mmCIF file of C-alpha atoms in Angstrom:
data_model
loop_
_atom_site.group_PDB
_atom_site.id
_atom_site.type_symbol
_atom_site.label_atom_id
_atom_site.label_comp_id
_atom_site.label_asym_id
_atom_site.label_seq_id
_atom_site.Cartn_x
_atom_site.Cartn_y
_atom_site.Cartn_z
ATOM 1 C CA UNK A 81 0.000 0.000 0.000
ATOM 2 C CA UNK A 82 1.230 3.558 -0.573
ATOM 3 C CA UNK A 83 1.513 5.814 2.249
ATOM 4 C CA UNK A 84 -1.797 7.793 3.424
ATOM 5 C CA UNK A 85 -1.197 11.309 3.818
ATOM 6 C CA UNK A 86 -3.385 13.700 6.299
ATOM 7 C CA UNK A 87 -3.552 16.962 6.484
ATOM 8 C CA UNK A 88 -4.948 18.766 8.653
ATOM 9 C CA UNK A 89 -5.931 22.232 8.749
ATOM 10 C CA UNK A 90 -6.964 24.500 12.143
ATOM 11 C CA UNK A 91 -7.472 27.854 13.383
ATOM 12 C CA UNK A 92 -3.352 28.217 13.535
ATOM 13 C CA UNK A 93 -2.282 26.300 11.113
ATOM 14 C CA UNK A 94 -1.949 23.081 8.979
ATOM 15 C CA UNK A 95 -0.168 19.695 9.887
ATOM 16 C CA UNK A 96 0.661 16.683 7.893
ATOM 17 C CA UNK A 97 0.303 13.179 9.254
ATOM 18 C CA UNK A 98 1.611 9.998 6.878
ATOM 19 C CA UNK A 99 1.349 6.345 7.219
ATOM 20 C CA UNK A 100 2.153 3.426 5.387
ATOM 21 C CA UNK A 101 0.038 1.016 7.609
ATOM 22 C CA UNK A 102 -2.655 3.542 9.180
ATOM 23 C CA UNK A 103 -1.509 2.546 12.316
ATOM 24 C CA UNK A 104 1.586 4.345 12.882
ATOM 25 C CA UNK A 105 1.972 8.401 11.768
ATOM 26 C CA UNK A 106 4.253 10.983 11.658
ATOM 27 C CA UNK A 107 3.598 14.127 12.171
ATOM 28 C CA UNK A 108 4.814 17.053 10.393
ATOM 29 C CA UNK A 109 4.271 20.758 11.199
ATOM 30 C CA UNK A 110 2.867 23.702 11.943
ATOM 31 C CA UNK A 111 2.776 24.437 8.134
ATOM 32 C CA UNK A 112 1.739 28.037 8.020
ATOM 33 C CA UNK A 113 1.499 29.077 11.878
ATOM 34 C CA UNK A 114 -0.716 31.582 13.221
ATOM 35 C CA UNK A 115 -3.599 31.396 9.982
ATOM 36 C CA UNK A 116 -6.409 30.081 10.023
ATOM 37 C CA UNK A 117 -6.307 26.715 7.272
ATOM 38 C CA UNK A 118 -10.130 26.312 6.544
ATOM 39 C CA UNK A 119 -9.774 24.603 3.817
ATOM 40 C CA UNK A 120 -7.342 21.749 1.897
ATOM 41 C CA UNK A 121 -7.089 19.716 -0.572
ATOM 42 C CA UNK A 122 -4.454 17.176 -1.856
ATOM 43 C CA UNK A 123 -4.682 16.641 -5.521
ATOM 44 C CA UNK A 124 -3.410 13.241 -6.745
ATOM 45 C CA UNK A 125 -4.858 13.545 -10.775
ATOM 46 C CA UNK A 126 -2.126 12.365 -13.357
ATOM 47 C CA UNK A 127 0.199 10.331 -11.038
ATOM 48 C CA UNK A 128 1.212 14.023 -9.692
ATOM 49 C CA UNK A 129 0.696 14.958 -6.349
ATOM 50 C CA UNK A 130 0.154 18.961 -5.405
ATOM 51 C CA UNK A 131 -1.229 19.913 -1.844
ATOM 52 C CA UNK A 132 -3.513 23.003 -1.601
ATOM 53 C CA UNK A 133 -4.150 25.402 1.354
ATOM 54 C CA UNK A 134 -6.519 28.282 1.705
ATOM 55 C CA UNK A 135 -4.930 30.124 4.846
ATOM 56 C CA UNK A 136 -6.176 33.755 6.038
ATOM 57 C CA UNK A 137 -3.399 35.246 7.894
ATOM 58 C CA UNK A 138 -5.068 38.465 10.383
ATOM 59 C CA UNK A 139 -2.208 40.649 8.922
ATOM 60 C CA UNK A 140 -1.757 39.489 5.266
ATOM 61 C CA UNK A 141 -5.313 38.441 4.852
ATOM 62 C CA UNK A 142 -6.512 34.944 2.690
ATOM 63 C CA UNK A 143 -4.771 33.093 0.252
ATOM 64 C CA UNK A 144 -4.157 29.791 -1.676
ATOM 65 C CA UNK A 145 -0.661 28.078 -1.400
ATOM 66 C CA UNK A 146 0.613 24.679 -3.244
ATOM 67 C CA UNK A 147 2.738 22.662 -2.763
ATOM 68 C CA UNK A 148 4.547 19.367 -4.926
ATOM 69 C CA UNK A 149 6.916 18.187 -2.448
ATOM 70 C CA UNK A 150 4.499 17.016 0.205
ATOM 71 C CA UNK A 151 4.890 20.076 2.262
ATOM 72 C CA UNK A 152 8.684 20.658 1.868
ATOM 73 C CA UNK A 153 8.145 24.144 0.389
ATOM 74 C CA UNK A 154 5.199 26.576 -0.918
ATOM 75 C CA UNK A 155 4.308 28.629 -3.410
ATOM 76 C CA UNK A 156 1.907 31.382 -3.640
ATOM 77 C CA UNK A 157 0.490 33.214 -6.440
ATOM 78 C CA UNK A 158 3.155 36.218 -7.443
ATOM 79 C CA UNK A 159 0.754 39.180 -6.566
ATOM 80 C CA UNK A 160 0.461 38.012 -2.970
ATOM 81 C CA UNK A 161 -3.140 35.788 -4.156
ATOM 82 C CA UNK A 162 -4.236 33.754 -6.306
ATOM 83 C CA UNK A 163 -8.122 34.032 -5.256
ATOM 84 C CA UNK A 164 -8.994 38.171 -5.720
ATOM 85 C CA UNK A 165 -12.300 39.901 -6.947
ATOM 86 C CA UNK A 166 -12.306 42.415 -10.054
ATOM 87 C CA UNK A 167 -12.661 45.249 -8.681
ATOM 88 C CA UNK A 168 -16.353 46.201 -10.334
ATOM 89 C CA UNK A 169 -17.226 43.582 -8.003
ATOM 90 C CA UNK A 170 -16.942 45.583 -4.725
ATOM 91 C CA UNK A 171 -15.974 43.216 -2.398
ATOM 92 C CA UNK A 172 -12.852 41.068 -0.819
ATOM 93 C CA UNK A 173 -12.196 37.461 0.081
ATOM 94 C CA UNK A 174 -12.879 37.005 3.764
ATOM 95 C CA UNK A 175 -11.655 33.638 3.836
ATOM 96 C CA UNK A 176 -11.374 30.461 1.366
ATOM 97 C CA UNK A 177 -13.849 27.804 2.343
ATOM 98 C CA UNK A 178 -13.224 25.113 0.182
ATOM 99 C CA UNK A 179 -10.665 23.780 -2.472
ATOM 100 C CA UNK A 180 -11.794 21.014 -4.926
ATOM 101 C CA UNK A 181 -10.381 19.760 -7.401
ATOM 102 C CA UNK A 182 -11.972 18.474 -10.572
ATOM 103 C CA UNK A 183 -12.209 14.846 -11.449
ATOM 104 C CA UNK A 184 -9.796 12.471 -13.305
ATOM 105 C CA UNK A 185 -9.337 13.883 -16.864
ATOM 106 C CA UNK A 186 -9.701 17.075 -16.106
ATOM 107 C CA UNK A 187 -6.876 17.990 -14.510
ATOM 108 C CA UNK A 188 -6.090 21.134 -14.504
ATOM 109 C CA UNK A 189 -9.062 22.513 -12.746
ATOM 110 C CA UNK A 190 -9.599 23.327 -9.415
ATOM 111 C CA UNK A 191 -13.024 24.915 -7.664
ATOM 112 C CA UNK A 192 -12.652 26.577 -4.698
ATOM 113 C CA UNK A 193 -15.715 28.366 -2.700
ATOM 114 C CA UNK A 194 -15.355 31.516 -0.650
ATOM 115 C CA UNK A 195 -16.644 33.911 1.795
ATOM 116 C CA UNK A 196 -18.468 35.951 1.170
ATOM 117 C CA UNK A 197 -20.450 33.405 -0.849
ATOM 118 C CA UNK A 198 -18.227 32.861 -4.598
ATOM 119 C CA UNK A 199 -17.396 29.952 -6.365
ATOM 120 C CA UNK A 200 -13.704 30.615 -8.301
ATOM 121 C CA UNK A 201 -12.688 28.370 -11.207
ATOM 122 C CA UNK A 202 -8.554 27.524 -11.896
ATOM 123 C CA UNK A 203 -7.487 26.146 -14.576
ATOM 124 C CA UNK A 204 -3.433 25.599 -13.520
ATOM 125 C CA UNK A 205 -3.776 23.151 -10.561
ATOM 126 C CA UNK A 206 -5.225 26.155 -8.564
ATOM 127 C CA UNK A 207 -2.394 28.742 -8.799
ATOM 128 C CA UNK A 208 -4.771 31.064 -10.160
ATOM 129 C CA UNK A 209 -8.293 31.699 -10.012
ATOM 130 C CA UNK A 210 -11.403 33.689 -11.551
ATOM 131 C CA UNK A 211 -14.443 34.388 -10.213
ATOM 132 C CA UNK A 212 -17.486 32.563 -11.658
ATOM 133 C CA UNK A 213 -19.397 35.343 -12.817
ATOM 134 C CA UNK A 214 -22.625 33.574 -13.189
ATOM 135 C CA UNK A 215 -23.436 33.006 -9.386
ATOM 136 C CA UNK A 216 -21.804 36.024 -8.374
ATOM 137 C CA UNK A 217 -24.250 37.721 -10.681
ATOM 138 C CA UNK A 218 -27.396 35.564 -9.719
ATOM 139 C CA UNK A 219 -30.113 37.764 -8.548
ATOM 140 C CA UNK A 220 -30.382 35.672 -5.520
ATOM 141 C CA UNK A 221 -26.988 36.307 -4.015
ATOM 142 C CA UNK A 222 -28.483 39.853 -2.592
ATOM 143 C CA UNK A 223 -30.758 37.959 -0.507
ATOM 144 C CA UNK A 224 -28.602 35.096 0.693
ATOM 145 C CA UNK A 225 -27.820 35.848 4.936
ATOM 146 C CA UNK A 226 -25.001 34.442 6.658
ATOM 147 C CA UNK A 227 -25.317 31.555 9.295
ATOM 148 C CA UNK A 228 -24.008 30.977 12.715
ATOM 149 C CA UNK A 229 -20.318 30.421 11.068
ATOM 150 C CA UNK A 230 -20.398 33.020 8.001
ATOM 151 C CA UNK A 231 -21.979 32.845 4.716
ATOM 152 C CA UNK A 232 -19.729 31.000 2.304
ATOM 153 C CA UNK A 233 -19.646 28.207 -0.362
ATOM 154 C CA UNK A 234 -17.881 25.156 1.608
ATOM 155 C CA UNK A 235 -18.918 22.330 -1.024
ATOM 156 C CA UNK A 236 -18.279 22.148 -4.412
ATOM 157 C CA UNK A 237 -19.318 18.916 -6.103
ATOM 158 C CA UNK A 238 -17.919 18.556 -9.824
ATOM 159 C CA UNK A 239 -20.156 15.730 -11.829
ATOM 160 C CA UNK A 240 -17.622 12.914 -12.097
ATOM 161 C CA UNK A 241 -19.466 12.154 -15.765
ATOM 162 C CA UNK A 242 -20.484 15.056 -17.168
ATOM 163 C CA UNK A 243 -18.217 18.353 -16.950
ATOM 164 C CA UNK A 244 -20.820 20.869 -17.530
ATOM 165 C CA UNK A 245 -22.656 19.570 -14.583
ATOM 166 C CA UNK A 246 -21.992 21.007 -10.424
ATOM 167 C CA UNK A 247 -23.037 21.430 -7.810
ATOM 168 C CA UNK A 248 -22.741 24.038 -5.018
ATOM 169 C CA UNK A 249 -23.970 24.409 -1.510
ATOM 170 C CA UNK A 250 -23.578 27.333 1.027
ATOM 171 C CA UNK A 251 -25.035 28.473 4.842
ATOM 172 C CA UNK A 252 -27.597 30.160 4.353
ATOM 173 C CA UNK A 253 -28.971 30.148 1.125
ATOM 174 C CA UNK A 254 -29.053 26.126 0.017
ATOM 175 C CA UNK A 255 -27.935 24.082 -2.859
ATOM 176 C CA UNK A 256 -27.347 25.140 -6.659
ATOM 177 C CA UNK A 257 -27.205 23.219 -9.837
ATOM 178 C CA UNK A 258 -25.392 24.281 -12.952
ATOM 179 C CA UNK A 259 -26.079 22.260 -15.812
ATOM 180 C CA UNK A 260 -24.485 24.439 -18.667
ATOM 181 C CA UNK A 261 -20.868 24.552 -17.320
ATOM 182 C CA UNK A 262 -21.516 27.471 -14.908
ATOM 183 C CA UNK A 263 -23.712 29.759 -17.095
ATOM 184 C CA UNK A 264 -26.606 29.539 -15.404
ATOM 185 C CA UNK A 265 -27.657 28.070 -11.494
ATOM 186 C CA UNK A 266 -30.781 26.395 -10.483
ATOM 187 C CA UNK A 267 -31.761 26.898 -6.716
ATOM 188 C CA UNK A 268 -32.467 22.902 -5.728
ATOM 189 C CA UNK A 269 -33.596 22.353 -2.166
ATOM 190 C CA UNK A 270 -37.098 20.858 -2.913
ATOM 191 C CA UNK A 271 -37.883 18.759 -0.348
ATOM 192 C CA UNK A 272 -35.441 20.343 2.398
ATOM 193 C CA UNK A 273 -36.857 21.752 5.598
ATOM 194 C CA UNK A 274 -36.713 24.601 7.218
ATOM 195 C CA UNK A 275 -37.197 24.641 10.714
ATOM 196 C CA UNK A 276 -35.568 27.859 11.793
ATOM 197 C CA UNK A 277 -38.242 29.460 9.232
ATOM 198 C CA UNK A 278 -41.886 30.156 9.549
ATOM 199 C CA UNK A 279 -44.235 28.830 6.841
ATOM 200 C CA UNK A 280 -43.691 26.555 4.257
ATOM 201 C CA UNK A 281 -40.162 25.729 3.196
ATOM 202 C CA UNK A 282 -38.910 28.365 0.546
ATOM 203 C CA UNK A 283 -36.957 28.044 -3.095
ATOM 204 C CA UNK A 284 -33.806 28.821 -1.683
ATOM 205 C CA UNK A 285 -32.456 30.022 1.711
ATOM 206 C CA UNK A 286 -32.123 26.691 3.134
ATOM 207 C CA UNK A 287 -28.869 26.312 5.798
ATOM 208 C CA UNK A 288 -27.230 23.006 3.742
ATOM 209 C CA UNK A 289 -24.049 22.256 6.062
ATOM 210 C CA UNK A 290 -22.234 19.848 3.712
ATOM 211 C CA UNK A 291 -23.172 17.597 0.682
ATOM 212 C CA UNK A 292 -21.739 14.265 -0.689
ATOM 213 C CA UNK A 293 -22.068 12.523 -3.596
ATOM 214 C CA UNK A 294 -22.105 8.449 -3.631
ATOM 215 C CA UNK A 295 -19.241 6.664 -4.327
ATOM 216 C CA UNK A 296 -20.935 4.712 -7.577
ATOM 217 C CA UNK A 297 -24.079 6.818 -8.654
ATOM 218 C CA UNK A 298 -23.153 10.085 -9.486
ATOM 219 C CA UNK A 299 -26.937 11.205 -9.025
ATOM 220 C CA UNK A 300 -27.010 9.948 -5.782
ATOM 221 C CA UNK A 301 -26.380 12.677 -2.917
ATOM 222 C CA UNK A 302 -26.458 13.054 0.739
ATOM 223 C CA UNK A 303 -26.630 16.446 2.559
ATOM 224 C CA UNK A 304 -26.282 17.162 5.821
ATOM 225 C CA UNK A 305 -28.606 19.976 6.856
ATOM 226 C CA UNK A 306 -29.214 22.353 9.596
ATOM 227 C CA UNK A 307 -32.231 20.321 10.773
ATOM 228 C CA UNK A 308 -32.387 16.912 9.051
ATOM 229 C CA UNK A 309 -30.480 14.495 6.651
ATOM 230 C CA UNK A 310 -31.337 13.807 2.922
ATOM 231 C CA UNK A 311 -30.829 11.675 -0.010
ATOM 232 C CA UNK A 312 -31.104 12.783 -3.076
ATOM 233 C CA UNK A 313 -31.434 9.971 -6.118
ATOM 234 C CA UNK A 314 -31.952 12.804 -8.815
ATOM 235 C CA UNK A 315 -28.644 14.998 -8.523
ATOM 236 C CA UNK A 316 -30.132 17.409 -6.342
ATOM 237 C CA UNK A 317 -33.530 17.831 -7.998
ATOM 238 C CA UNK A 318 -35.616 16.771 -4.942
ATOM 239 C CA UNK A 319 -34.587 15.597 -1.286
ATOM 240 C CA UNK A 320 -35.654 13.075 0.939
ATOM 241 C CA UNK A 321 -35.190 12.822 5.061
ATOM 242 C CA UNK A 322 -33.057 9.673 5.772
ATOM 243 C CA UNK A 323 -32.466 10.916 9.381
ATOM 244 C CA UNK A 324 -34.756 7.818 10.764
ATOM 245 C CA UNK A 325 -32.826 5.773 13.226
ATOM 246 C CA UNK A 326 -30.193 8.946 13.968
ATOM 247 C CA UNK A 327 -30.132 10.419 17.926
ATOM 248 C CA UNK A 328 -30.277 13.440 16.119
ATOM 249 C CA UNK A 329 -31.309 15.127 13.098
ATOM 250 C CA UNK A 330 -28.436 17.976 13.350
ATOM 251 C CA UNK A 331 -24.467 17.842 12.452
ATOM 252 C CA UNK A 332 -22.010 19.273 10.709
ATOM 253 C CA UNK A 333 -20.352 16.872 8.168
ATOM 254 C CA UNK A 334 -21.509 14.304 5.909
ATOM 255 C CA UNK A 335 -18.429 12.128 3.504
ATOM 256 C CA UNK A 336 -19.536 9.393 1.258
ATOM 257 C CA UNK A 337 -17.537 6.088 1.048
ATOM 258 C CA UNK A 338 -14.986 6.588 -1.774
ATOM 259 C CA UNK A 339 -15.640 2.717 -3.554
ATOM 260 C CA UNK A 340 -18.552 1.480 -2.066
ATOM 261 C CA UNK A 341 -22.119 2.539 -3.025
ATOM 262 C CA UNK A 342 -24.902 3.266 -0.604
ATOM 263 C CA UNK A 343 -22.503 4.272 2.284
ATOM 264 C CA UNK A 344 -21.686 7.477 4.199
ATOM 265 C CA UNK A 345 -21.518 8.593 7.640
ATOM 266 C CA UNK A 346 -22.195 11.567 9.974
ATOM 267 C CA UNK A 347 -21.474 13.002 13.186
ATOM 268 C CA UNK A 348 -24.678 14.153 14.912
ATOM 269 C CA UNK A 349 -25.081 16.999 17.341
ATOM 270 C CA UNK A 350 -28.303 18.009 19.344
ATOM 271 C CA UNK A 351 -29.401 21.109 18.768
ATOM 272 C CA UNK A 352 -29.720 23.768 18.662
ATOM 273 C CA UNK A 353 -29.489 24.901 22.452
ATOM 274 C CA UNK A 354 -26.636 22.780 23.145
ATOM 275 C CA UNK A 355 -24.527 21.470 19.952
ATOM 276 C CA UNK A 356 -22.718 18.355 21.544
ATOM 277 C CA UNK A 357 -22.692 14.887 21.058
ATOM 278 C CA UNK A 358 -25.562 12.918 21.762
ATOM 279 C CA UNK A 359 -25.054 11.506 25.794
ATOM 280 C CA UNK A 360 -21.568 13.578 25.533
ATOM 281 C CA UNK A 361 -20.110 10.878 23.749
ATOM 282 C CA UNK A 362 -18.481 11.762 20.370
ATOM 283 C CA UNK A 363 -19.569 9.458 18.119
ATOM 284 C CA UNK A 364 -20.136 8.894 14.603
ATOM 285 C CA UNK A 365 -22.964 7.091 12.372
ATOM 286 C CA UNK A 366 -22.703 5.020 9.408
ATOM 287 C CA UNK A 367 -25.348 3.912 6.454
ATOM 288 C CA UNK A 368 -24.692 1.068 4.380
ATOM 289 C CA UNK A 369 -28.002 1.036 2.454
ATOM 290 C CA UNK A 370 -28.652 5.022 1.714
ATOM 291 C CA UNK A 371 -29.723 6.098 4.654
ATOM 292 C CA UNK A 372 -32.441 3.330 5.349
ATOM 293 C CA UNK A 373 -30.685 2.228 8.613
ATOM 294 C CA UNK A 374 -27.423 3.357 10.575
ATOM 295 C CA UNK A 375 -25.259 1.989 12.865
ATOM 296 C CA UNK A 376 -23.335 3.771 15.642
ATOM 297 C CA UNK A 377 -19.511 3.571 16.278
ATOM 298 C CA UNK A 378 -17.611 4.943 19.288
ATOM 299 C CA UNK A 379 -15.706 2.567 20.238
ATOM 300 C CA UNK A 380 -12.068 4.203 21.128
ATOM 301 C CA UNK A 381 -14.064 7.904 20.837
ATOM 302 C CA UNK A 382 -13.876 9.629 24.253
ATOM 303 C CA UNK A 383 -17.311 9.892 26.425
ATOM 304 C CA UNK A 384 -17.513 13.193 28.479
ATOM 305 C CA UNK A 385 -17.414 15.133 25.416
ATOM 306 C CA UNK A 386 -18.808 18.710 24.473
ATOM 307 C CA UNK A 387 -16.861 19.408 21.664
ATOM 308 C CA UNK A 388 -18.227 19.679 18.007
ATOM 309 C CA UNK A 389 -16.684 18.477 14.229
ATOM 310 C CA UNK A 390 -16.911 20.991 11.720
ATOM 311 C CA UNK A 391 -18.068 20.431 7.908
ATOM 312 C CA UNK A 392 -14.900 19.898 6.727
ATOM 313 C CA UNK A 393 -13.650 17.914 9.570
ATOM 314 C CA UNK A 394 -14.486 14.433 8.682
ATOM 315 C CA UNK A 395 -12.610 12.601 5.950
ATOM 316 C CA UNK A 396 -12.097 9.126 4.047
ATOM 317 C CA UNK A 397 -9.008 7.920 2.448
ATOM 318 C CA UNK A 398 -8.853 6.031 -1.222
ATOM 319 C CA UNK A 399 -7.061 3.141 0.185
ATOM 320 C CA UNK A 400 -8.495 0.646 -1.775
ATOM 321 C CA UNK A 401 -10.576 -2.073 -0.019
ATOM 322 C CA UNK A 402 -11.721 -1.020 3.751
ATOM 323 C CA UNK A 403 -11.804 2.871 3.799
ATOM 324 C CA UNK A 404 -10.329 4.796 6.608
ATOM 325 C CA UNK A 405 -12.461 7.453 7.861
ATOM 326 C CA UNK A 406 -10.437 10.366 9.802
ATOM 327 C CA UNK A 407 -12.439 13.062 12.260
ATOM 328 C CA UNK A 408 -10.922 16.415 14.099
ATOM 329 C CA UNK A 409 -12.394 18.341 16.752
ATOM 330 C CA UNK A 410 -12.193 21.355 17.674
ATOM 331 C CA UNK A 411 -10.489 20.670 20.797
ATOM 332 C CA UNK A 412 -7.325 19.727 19.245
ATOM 333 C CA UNK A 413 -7.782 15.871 18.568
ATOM 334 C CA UNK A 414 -7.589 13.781 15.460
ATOM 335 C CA UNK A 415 -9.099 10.452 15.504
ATOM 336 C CA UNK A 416 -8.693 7.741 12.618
ATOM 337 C CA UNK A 417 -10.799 4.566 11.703
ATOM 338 C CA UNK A 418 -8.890 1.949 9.494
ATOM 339 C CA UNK A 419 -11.568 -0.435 9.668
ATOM 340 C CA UNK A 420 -14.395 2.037 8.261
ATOM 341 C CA UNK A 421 -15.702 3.674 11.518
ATOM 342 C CA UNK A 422 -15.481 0.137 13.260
ATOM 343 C CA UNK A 423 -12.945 1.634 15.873
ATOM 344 C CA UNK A 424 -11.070 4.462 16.393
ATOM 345 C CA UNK A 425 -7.388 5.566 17.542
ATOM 346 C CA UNK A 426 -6.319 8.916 18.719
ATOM 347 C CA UNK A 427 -3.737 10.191 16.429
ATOM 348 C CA UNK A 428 -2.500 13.895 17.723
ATOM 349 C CA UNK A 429 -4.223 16.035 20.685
ATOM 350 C CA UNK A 430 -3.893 19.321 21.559
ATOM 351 C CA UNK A 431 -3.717 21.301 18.659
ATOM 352 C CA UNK A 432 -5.569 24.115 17.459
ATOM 353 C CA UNK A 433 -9.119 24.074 16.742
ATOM 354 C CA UNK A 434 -9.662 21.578 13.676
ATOM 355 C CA UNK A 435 -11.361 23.058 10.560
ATOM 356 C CA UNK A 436 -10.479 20.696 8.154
ATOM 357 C CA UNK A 437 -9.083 17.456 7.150
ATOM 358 C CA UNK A 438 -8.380 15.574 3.548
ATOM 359 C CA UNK A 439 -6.773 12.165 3.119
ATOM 360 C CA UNK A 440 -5.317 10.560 0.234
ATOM 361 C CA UNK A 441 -2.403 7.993 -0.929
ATOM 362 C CA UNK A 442 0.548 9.480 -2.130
ATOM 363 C CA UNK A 443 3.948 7.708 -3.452
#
């Protein structure tokens, strides 16, 4: 097996973890001390391997660094940024929320979502990057309020079949569909409640905290919402509530197994008084079947908990054969799986609040 690599990103930096059996890691780090990493990604398309950060730095402000030596060095775009609004657009990048990048074959492109609420096309590997003009522009965006944590675009979900097909979600404002290569966006939350709202549920508006897509059926999509989780079977067209059989309907993350169909798991919260772990034990939840049933897994998870795991915090790997599923708090810890959520191991403690983590093998 090659090795795994892990990064993980916090509220003072990013560290890099690598295994070759999942059991023991190094530990590498602090990669870019003292700003905040929300979001990374570790690109692996053409047998080349380039790590991506989005760090906002209080004195230099955000930014998007690579690297192609596993961390070793990093490059920034020349003028300081690679991920700047025109300046007709009145407005500045609070922070980067999210950096995908395309799928196999179309290698060169990388999304990455922003706050305020922007969705930013590359086309070199994500050394530069221009604003999609489209959502930007759509009448909507006006209306479109910020949640607890900021209004931003933290998922980005390229069509692995179909490259004029993708999918955005952001807090507040819901789920979009593009299915002209970005010219146009459809609002698609039909079927997605709204608790925190009175009357019926509206077009758009909807607090989506993180969406999937299943491992095998590229139509098939699981969100996990302020208030509820939901399958989709029609790439985002209509939801349906597959929270049945969870302690609770609330959470943060939501990742999608990356071989197997039907399976994905969560890590509830109850809300919205209180946000912790159901009995104060951090735990997590897997489907096998869609969302018809779940199972729970905690063993090796401490009990006693209060602490919460962001959107971006919860991970799998692409080791082929049993997946390894990888969650950070944001008390410092970073737990892994190798068995699929089965049972857990503590990795690293006592870092900085944990806002994101990716996994991947790497040569």
């Amino acid at each position: 097996m090659n090795d795994v690599l892990l990064a993980v990103g916090t509220k003072k930096g990013l560290w890099l973890l690598r295994s070759a059996d999942r059991r023991s890691w190094s530990i590498d780090g602090p990669h870019f001390l003292m700003s905040s990493v929300a979001a990374c990604a570790i690109d692996t398309r053409g047998g080349r391997t380039r790590l991506l950060v989005g760090a906002s730095s209080s004195h230099w402000g955000p930014g998007v660094s690579w690297s192609d030596d596993l961390g070793a060095t990093w490059t920034e775009a020349a003028d300081g940024s690679g991920i700047r609004f025109p300046p007709d657009a009145d407005a500045s990048v609070e922070a980067v929320w999210q950096l995908r990048p395309d799928t196999e074959g179309r290698d060169g492109v990388v999304w990455a979502g922003s706050q305020p609420s922007a969705l930013w096309r590359s086309d070199d590997r994500g050394e530069t990057f221009s604003l999609v003009e489209s959502l930007w522009d759509h009448p909507h965006r006006p209306t479109w309020a910020p949640g607890f944590g900021g209004q931003a675009i933290h998922t980005v979900l390229p069509h692995p079949d179909d490259d004029r097909r993708l999918l955005v979600a952001m807090s507040t404002g819901g789920v979009y569909v593009s299915d002209d290569g970005a010219a146009s966006w459809t609002p698609s939350n039909t079927g997605i409640r709204t608790d925190f709202l009175p009357g019926e549920p509206p077009e758009y508006g909807q607090c989506v905290h993180k969406v999937s897509r299943d491992a095998t059926d590229p139509d098939r999509l699981y969100a996990q919402n302020h208030g509820g989780v939901y399958r989709s079977a029609d790439g985002g067209a209509t939801w349906q509530p597959i929270d049945g059989g969870l302690p609770a309907d609330f959470g943060f993350p939501v990742v999608a197994h990356p071989h197997r169909p039907a399976t994905a798991w969560v890590a509830p919260l109850i809300a919205d008084g209180e946000r912790t772990p159901p009995e104060r034990q951090l735990q997590v939840w897997r489907t096998d079947d869609a969302g018809a049933s779940w199972a729970r897994s905690a063993d090796g998870l401490p009990g006693g908990f209060y602490g919460v795991v962001l959107r971006d915090a919860m991970c799998v790997d692409d080791v082929d054969g049993a997946a390894g599923v990888y969650v950070g708090t944001r008390d410092g810890s970073v737990y892994a799986s190798a068995d699929e959520g089965e049972t857990w191991t503590e990795l690293v403690r006592h870092l900085p609040d944990v806002l994101c983590v990716r996994a991947a093998t790497v040569r």
